[in-house]
Coordinates of C-alpha atoms in Angstrom, one line a residue:
T1356 CA -15.1 44.0 -41.5
M1357 CA -13.7 41.6 -39.1
Q1358 CA -11.9 42.7 -36.0
S1359 CA -9.5 40.8 -33.8
S1360 CA -10.9 37.7 -31.9
G1361 CA -10.7 39.4 -28.6
H1362 CA -12.7 42.5 -29.7
R1363 CA -15.1 40.3 -31.6
F1364 CA -15.8 38.1 -28.5
R1365 CA -16.3 41.1 -26.3
D1366 CA -19.0 42.3 -28.7
V1367 CA -20.6 39.0 -28.7
E1368 CA -20.4 38.6 -24.9
H1369 CA -21.9 42.1 -24.2
H1370 CA -24.8 41.8 -26.6
P1371 CA -27.9 40.6 -24.6
L1372 CA -29.3 38.4 -27.4
L1373 CA -26.0 36.5 -27.6
A1374 CA -25.5 35.4 -24.0
E1375 CA -24.6 31.9 -23.1
N1376 CA -28.2 30.9 -22.3
D1377 CA -29.6 32.2 -25.7
S1378 CA -31.7 29.5 -27.2
Y1379 CA -33.3 31.4 -30.2
D1380 CA -34.8 29.4 -33.0
S1381 CA -36.9 30.9 -35.7
S1382 CA -38.9 27.7 -36.3
S1383 CA -39.4 26.2 -32.7
S1384 CA -40.5 27.5 -29.4
E1385 CA -38.5 27.0 -26.3
A1386 CA -40.8 24.3 -25.0
D1387 CA -40.5 22.4 -28.3
M1388 CA -36.8 22.6 -28.1
A1389 CA -36.7 21.1 -24.6
E1390 CA -39.0 18.1 -25.7
R1391 CA -37.0 17.4 -28.8
V1392 CA -34.8 14.3 -28.8
W1393 CA -31.2 14.8 -29.9
F1394 CA -29.6 12.2 -31.9
I1395 CA -26.6 12.2 -34.3
R1396 CA -26.9 10.0 -37.5
D1397 CA -23.3 9.1 -37.7
G1398 CA -22.4 5.5 -38.8
C1399 CA -19.1 5.3 -37.0
G1400 CA -20.6 6.8 -33.8
M1401 CA -23.7 4.4 -33.8
V1402 CA -21.4 1.4 -34.1
C1403 CA -19.1 2.6 -31.2
A1404 CA -22.1 3.3 -29.1
I1405 CA -23.5 -0.2 -29.8
M1406 CA -20.1 -1.7 -29.0
T1407 CA -20.0 0.1 -25.7
W1408 CA -23.3 -1.4 -24.7
L1409 CA -22.2 -4.9 -25.9
L1410 CA -19.0 -4.8 -23.9
V1411 CA -20.8 -3.8 -20.8
V1412 CA -23.3 -6.6 -21.4
Y1413 CA -20.5 -9.1 -21.9
A1414 CA -18.8 -7.9 -18.6
D1415 CA -22.1 -8.3 -16.8
F1416 CA -22.5 -11.8 -18.3
V1417 CA -19.1 -13.0 -17.2
V1418 CA -19.3 -11.5 -13.7
T1419 CA -22.8 -12.9 -13.1
F1420 CA -22.9 -16.2 -14.8
V1421 CA -19.2 -17.3 -14.7
M1422 CA -17.9 -16.0 -11.3
L1423 CA -20.9 -15.2 -9.0
L1424 CA -23.7 -17.6 -9.5
P1425 CA -21.4 -20.7 -9.3
S1426 CA -19.8 -19.3 -6.0
K1427 CA -20.7 -21.2 -2.8
D1428 CA -20.6 -18.0 -0.8
F1429 CA -24.2 -16.7 -1.0
W1430 CA -23.6 -13.2 0.4
Y1431 CA -20.4 -12.7 -1.6
S1432 CA -22.5 -13.4 -4.8
V1433 CA -25.4 -11.3 -3.7
I1434 CA -23.5 -8.2 -2.6
N1435 CA -21.1 -8.1 -5.6
G1436 CA -23.9 -9.0 -8.1
V1437 CA -26.1 -6.2 -6.8
L1438 CA -23.2 -3.7 -6.7
F1439 CA -21.9 -4.6 -10.2
N1440 CA -25.3 -4.5 -11.8
C1441 CA -26.3 -1.2 -10.2
L1442 CA -23.1 0.3 -11.4
A1443 CA -23.7 -1.1 -14.9
V1444 CA -27.2 0.4 -15.0
L1445 CA -25.8 3.8 -13.9
A1446 CA -23.1 3.7 -16.6
L1447 CA -25.5 2.7 -19.4
S1448 CA -28.0 5.4 -18.2
S1449 CA -25.3 8.0 -18.2
H1450 CA -24.2 6.8 -21.6
L1451 CA -27.9 7.3 -22.9
R1452 CA -28.2 10.7 -21.4
T1453 CA -24.9 11.8 -22.9
M1454 CA -25.9 10.6 -26.3
L1455 CA -29.5 11.8 -26.4
T1456 CA -28.9 15.2 -24.7
D1457 CA -28.5 18.4 -26.8
P1458 CA -24.8 19.3 -26.0
G1459 CA -25.6 23.0 -26.5
A1460 CA -26.2 23.4 -30.2
V1461 CA -26.4 26.9 -31.6
P1462 CA -29.6 27.2 -33.7
K1463 CA -28.7 26.4 -37.3
G1464 CA -29.2 29.2 -39.9
N1465 CA -30.2 31.9 -37.5
A1466 CA -27.9 34.4 -39.1
T1467 CA -30.8 35.8 -41.2
K1468 CA -31.5 39.4 -42.0
E1469 CA -34.6 39.3 -39.9
Y1470 CA -32.7 38.1 -36.9
M1471 CA -29.9 40.5 -37.4
D1472 CA -32.5 43.4 -37.6
N1473 CA -33.9 42.1 -34.2
L1474 CA -30.4 42.4 -32.7
Q1475 CA -30.5 46.2 -33.2
L1476 CA -26.7 46.3 -33.7
K1477 CA -25.0 49.6 -33.3
P1478 CA -23.0 51.0 -36.1
G1479 CA -19.5 49.3 -36.2
E1480 CA -20.6 46.6 -33.8
V1481 CA -19.3 43.2 -34.9
I1482 CA -20.5 39.6 -34.3
Y1483 CA -19.2 36.4 -35.6
K1484 CA -21.0 34.2 -38.1
C1485 CA -20.1 30.6 -38.7
P1486 CA -19.9 30.1 -42.4
K1487 CA -20.4 26.3 -42.1
C1488 CA -23.8 26.2 -40.4
C1489 CA -24.8 29.9 -41.0
S1490 CA -25.4 30.6 -37.3
I1491 CA -24.4 33.5 -35.1
K1492 CA -21.5 32.1 -33.1
P1493 CA -21.5 32.8 -29.3
E1494 CA -18.4 33.1 -27.3
R1495 CA -16.5 29.7 -26.7
A1496 CA -18.7 27.9 -29.3
H1497 CA -16.9 25.7 -31.8
H1498 CA -18.2 24.1 -35.0
C1499 CA -18.3 20.2 -35.1
S1500 CA -17.9 18.7 -38.5
I1501 CA -19.7 15.6 -37.4
C1502 CA -22.8 17.2 -35.7
K1503 CA -22.7 19.9 -38.4
R1504 CA -23.5 22.4 -35.7
C1505 CA -21.8 24.9 -33.5
I1506 CA -21.7 23.7 -29.9
R1507 CA -21.5 25.9 -26.8
K1508 CA -18.4 25.1 -24.8
M1509 CA -17.6 22.2 -26.9
D1510 CA -15.0 20.0 -25.3
H1511 CA -14.7 17.3 -28.0
H1512 CA -16.7 15.0 -30.1
C1513 CA -16.7 11.4 -28.6
P1514 CA -17.7 8.6 -31.0
W1515 CA -18.2 6.3 -28.0
V1516 CA -21.2 8.3 -27.0
N1517 CA -22.0 9.3 -30.6
N1518 CA -22.3 12.9 -29.6
C1519 CA -20.4 16.0 -28.7
V1520 CA -19.4 16.7 -25.1
G1521 CA -20.6 20.3 -24.5
E1522 CA -22.3 22.7 -22.2
K1523 CA -25.5 20.7 -21.5
N1524 CA -24.3 17.2 -21.4
Q1525 CA -20.8 17.3 -19.8
R1526 CA -22.1 16.2 -16.5
F1527 CA -23.6 13.0 -18.0
F1528 CA -20.3 12.3 -19.8
V1529 CA -18.3 12.7 -16.6
L1530 CA -20.7 10.2 -14.9
F1531 CA -20.3 7.8 -17.7
T1532 CA -16.5 7.8 -17.5
M1533 CA -16.7 7.5 -13.7
Y1534 CA -19.1 4.6 -13.6
I1535 CA -17.3 2.7 -16.4
A1536 CA -14.0 3.1 -14.4
L1537 CA -15.7 1.8 -11.3
I1538 CA -17.3 -1.3 -12.9
S1539 CA -13.9 -2.0 -14.8
A1540 CA -12.0 -1.8 -11.4
H1541 CA -14.7 -4.0 -9.9
A1542 CA -14.5 -6.6 -12.6
L1543 CA -10.7 -6.8 -12.3
I1544 CA -10.9 -7.3 -8.6
L1545 CA -13.5 -10.1 -9.0
C1546 CA -11.4 -11.7 -11.7
G1547 CA -8.4 -11.7 -9.3
F1548 CA -10.4 -13.4 -6.6
Q1549 CA -11.9 -15.9 -9.0
F1550 CA -8.4 -16.9 -10.5
F1551 CA -7.1 -17.4 -6.9
S1552 CA -10.2 -19.5 -6.0
C1553 CA -10.1 -21.6 -9.1
V1554 CA -6.3 -22.3 -8.8
R1555 CA -6.7 -23.2 -5.1
G1556 CA -9.5 -25.6 -5.9
Q1557 CA -7.7 -27.0 -8.8
W1558 CA -10.6 -25.8 -11.1
T1559 CA -13.1 -28.2 -9.6
E1560 CA -16.5 -26.8 -9.2
C1561 CA -15.0 -23.4 -10.1
S1562 CA -17.6 -22.5 -12.7
D1563 CA -20.5 -24.1 -14.6
F1564 CA -18.4 -23.7 -17.7
S1565 CA -15.3 -25.8 -18.6
P1566 CA -12.0 -24.7 -17.4
P1567 CA -10.7 -23.7 -20.8
V1568 CA -13.9 -21.6 -21.5
T1569 CA -13.8 -20.1 -18.1
V1570 CA -10.1 -19.0 -18.6
I1571 CA -10.8 -17.6 -22.1
L1572 CA -13.8 -15.6 -20.8
M1573 CA -12.0 -14.3 -17.8
I1574 CA -8.9 -13.3 -19.8
F1575 CA -11.0 -11.3 -22.2
L1576 CA -12.8 -9.6 -19.3
C1577 CA -9.4 -8.7 -17.7
L1578 CA -8.3 -7.2 -21.0
E1579 CA -11.4 -5.3 -21.4
G1580 CA -11.5 -4.1 -17.8
F1581 CA -7.9 -3.0 -18.0
L1582 CA -8.3 -1.0 -21.2
F1583 CA -11.6 0.5 -20.1
L1584 CA -10.3 1.4 -16.6
T1585 CA -7.2 3.1 -18.1
F1586 CA -9.1 5.1 -20.8
T1587 CA -12.1 6.2 -18.7
A1588 CA -10.0 7.0 -15.6
V1589 CA -7.7 9.2 -17.6
M1590 CA -10.7 10.8 -19.3
F1591 CA -12.5 11.4 -16.0
G1592 CA -9.4 13.1 -14.6
T1593 CA -9.0 15.3 -17.7
Q1594 CA -12.8 16.4 -17.5
I1595 CA -12.6 17.3 -13.8
H1596 CA -9.4 19.2 -14.5
S1597 CA -11.0 21.1 -17.4
I1598 CA -14.2 21.9 -15.4
C1599 CA -12.1 23.2 -12.4
N1600 CA -9.9 25.3 -14.8
D1601 CA -13.0 26.4 -16.7
E1602 CA -11.3 25.5 -19.9
T1603 CA -12.4 23.0 -22.6
E1604 CA -10.1 20.5 -24.3
I1605 CA -10.4 22.4 -27.6
E1606 CA -9.4 25.7 -25.8
R1607 CA -6.5 24.0 -24.1
L1608 CA -5.1 22.4 -27.4
K1609 CA -5.5 25.6 -29.3
S1610 CA -3.9 27.5 -26.4
E1611 CA -6.7 30.1 -26.7
K1612 CA -6.3 33.1 -24.3
P1613 CA -9.3 33.3 -22.2
T1614 CA -11.5 36.3 -23.1
W1615 CA -14.1 35.3 -20.4
E1616 CA -14.0 35.6 -16.8
R1617 CA -12.9 32.2 -15.4
R1618 CA -15.0 30.7 -12.7
L1619 CA -13.3 29.5 -9.5
R1620 CA -12.8 25.7 -9.3
W1621 CA -15.8 25.1 -7.0
E1622 CA -18.0 27.4 -9.0
G1623 CA -17.1 25.5 -12.2
M1624 CA -18.2 22.2 -10.5
K1625 CA -21.4 23.7 -9.3
S1626 CA -22.1 25.1 -12.8
V1627 CA -21.6 21.7 -14.6
F1628 CA -23.3 19.5 -12.0
G1629 CA -25.9 21.9 -10.9
G1630 CA -26.3 23.6 -7.5
Q1631 CA -24.8 22.6 -4.2
P1632 CA -23.1 19.2 -3.7
S1633 CA -25.7 16.4 -3.2
L1634 CA -26.4 12.9 -4.4
L1635 CA -28.0 14.4 -7.5
W1636 CA -24.6 15.1 -8.7
I1637 CA -24.0 11.4 -9.3
N1638 CA -27.5 10.6 -10.4
P1639 CA -27.9 10.3 -14.2
F1640 CA -31.6 10.2 -13.8
A1641 CA -31.8 13.7 -12.3
G1642 CA -33.9 15.9 -14.5
F1643 CA -35.2 13.1 -16.6
R1644 CA -38.9 13.6 -17.5
I1645 CA -40.2 10.3 -18.9
R1646 CA -43.8 11.6 -18.9
R1647 CA -43.0 14.4 -21.3
I1648 CA -41.2 12.0 -23.7
L1649 CA -44.2 9.6 -23.6
L1650 CA -46.7 12.4 -24.3
R1651 CA -44.4 13.6 -27.1
T1652 CA -44.3 10.0 -28.5
K1653 CA -48.1 9.8 -28.5
K1654 CA -48.4 13.0 -30.4
G1655 CA -46.4 11.7 -33.3
G1656 CA -43.1 10.2 -32.2
P1657 CA -39.9 11.8 -31.0
E1658 CA -38.3 14.5 -33.1
F1659 CA -34.7 14.1 -34.0
S1660 CA -32.7 17.2 -34.0
V1661 CA -29.8 16.1 -36.2

């Protein structure tokens, strides 16, 4: 017997084995789950992820070899080159962390009779079972048809990172949009200075490439930078707004009435980025344990979750 969603969610929320931090899996220990590499085998998503990397590499090529290296101003080239490449590394690292981090998937198929018996439900107590992945669905979890899993606090599925944006990888997605917006703005500024310099010098010694090739490469970079800056800046603002309001994009679009106690704006930020404000908030390498991954690889290669 199904009750109203509000009553159902209260039952789920109050049950100790169905809290937000639950990571039950009948086939894997908690340590194994932490070491497992998460990857979505989706053709469209993988193509979009590769395109993202290629576009960043293209921007880096034009900025470095077309605009900065031919420049006669040594410090202008060095400072802008180091800054742009550092931002590019941070952007691609954030992209990888978003793509390869479990977004908060609910264990598939845990709605078994054995697990239900372990819950020791009271007579009349109701929980919600996802009919698509046969899992017990916690509060604020939604099923993703591409990941084929229920994702905790699922915001949306983003093909550009080939993954869902959810409870455990939202921080990396926010950093990805922020750094892409920054390098896009930086590239546009450099293009403006370069065009001004080339026109003033009548395109003599402006670049190691011929004037037509230089113009074409820079026009494509301007178009790419403008599109990426617009898209990622809007997405960054949307994500920060959602975090501050403690409301995912799906919940906003569905106009779901909150059955949970919303966090204050600052508490929401600390929950997503972890702890008190520090440089770790903008560091996509924070919490990355390469030694564990190497040990796992030596034991027989990474294990893909999806």
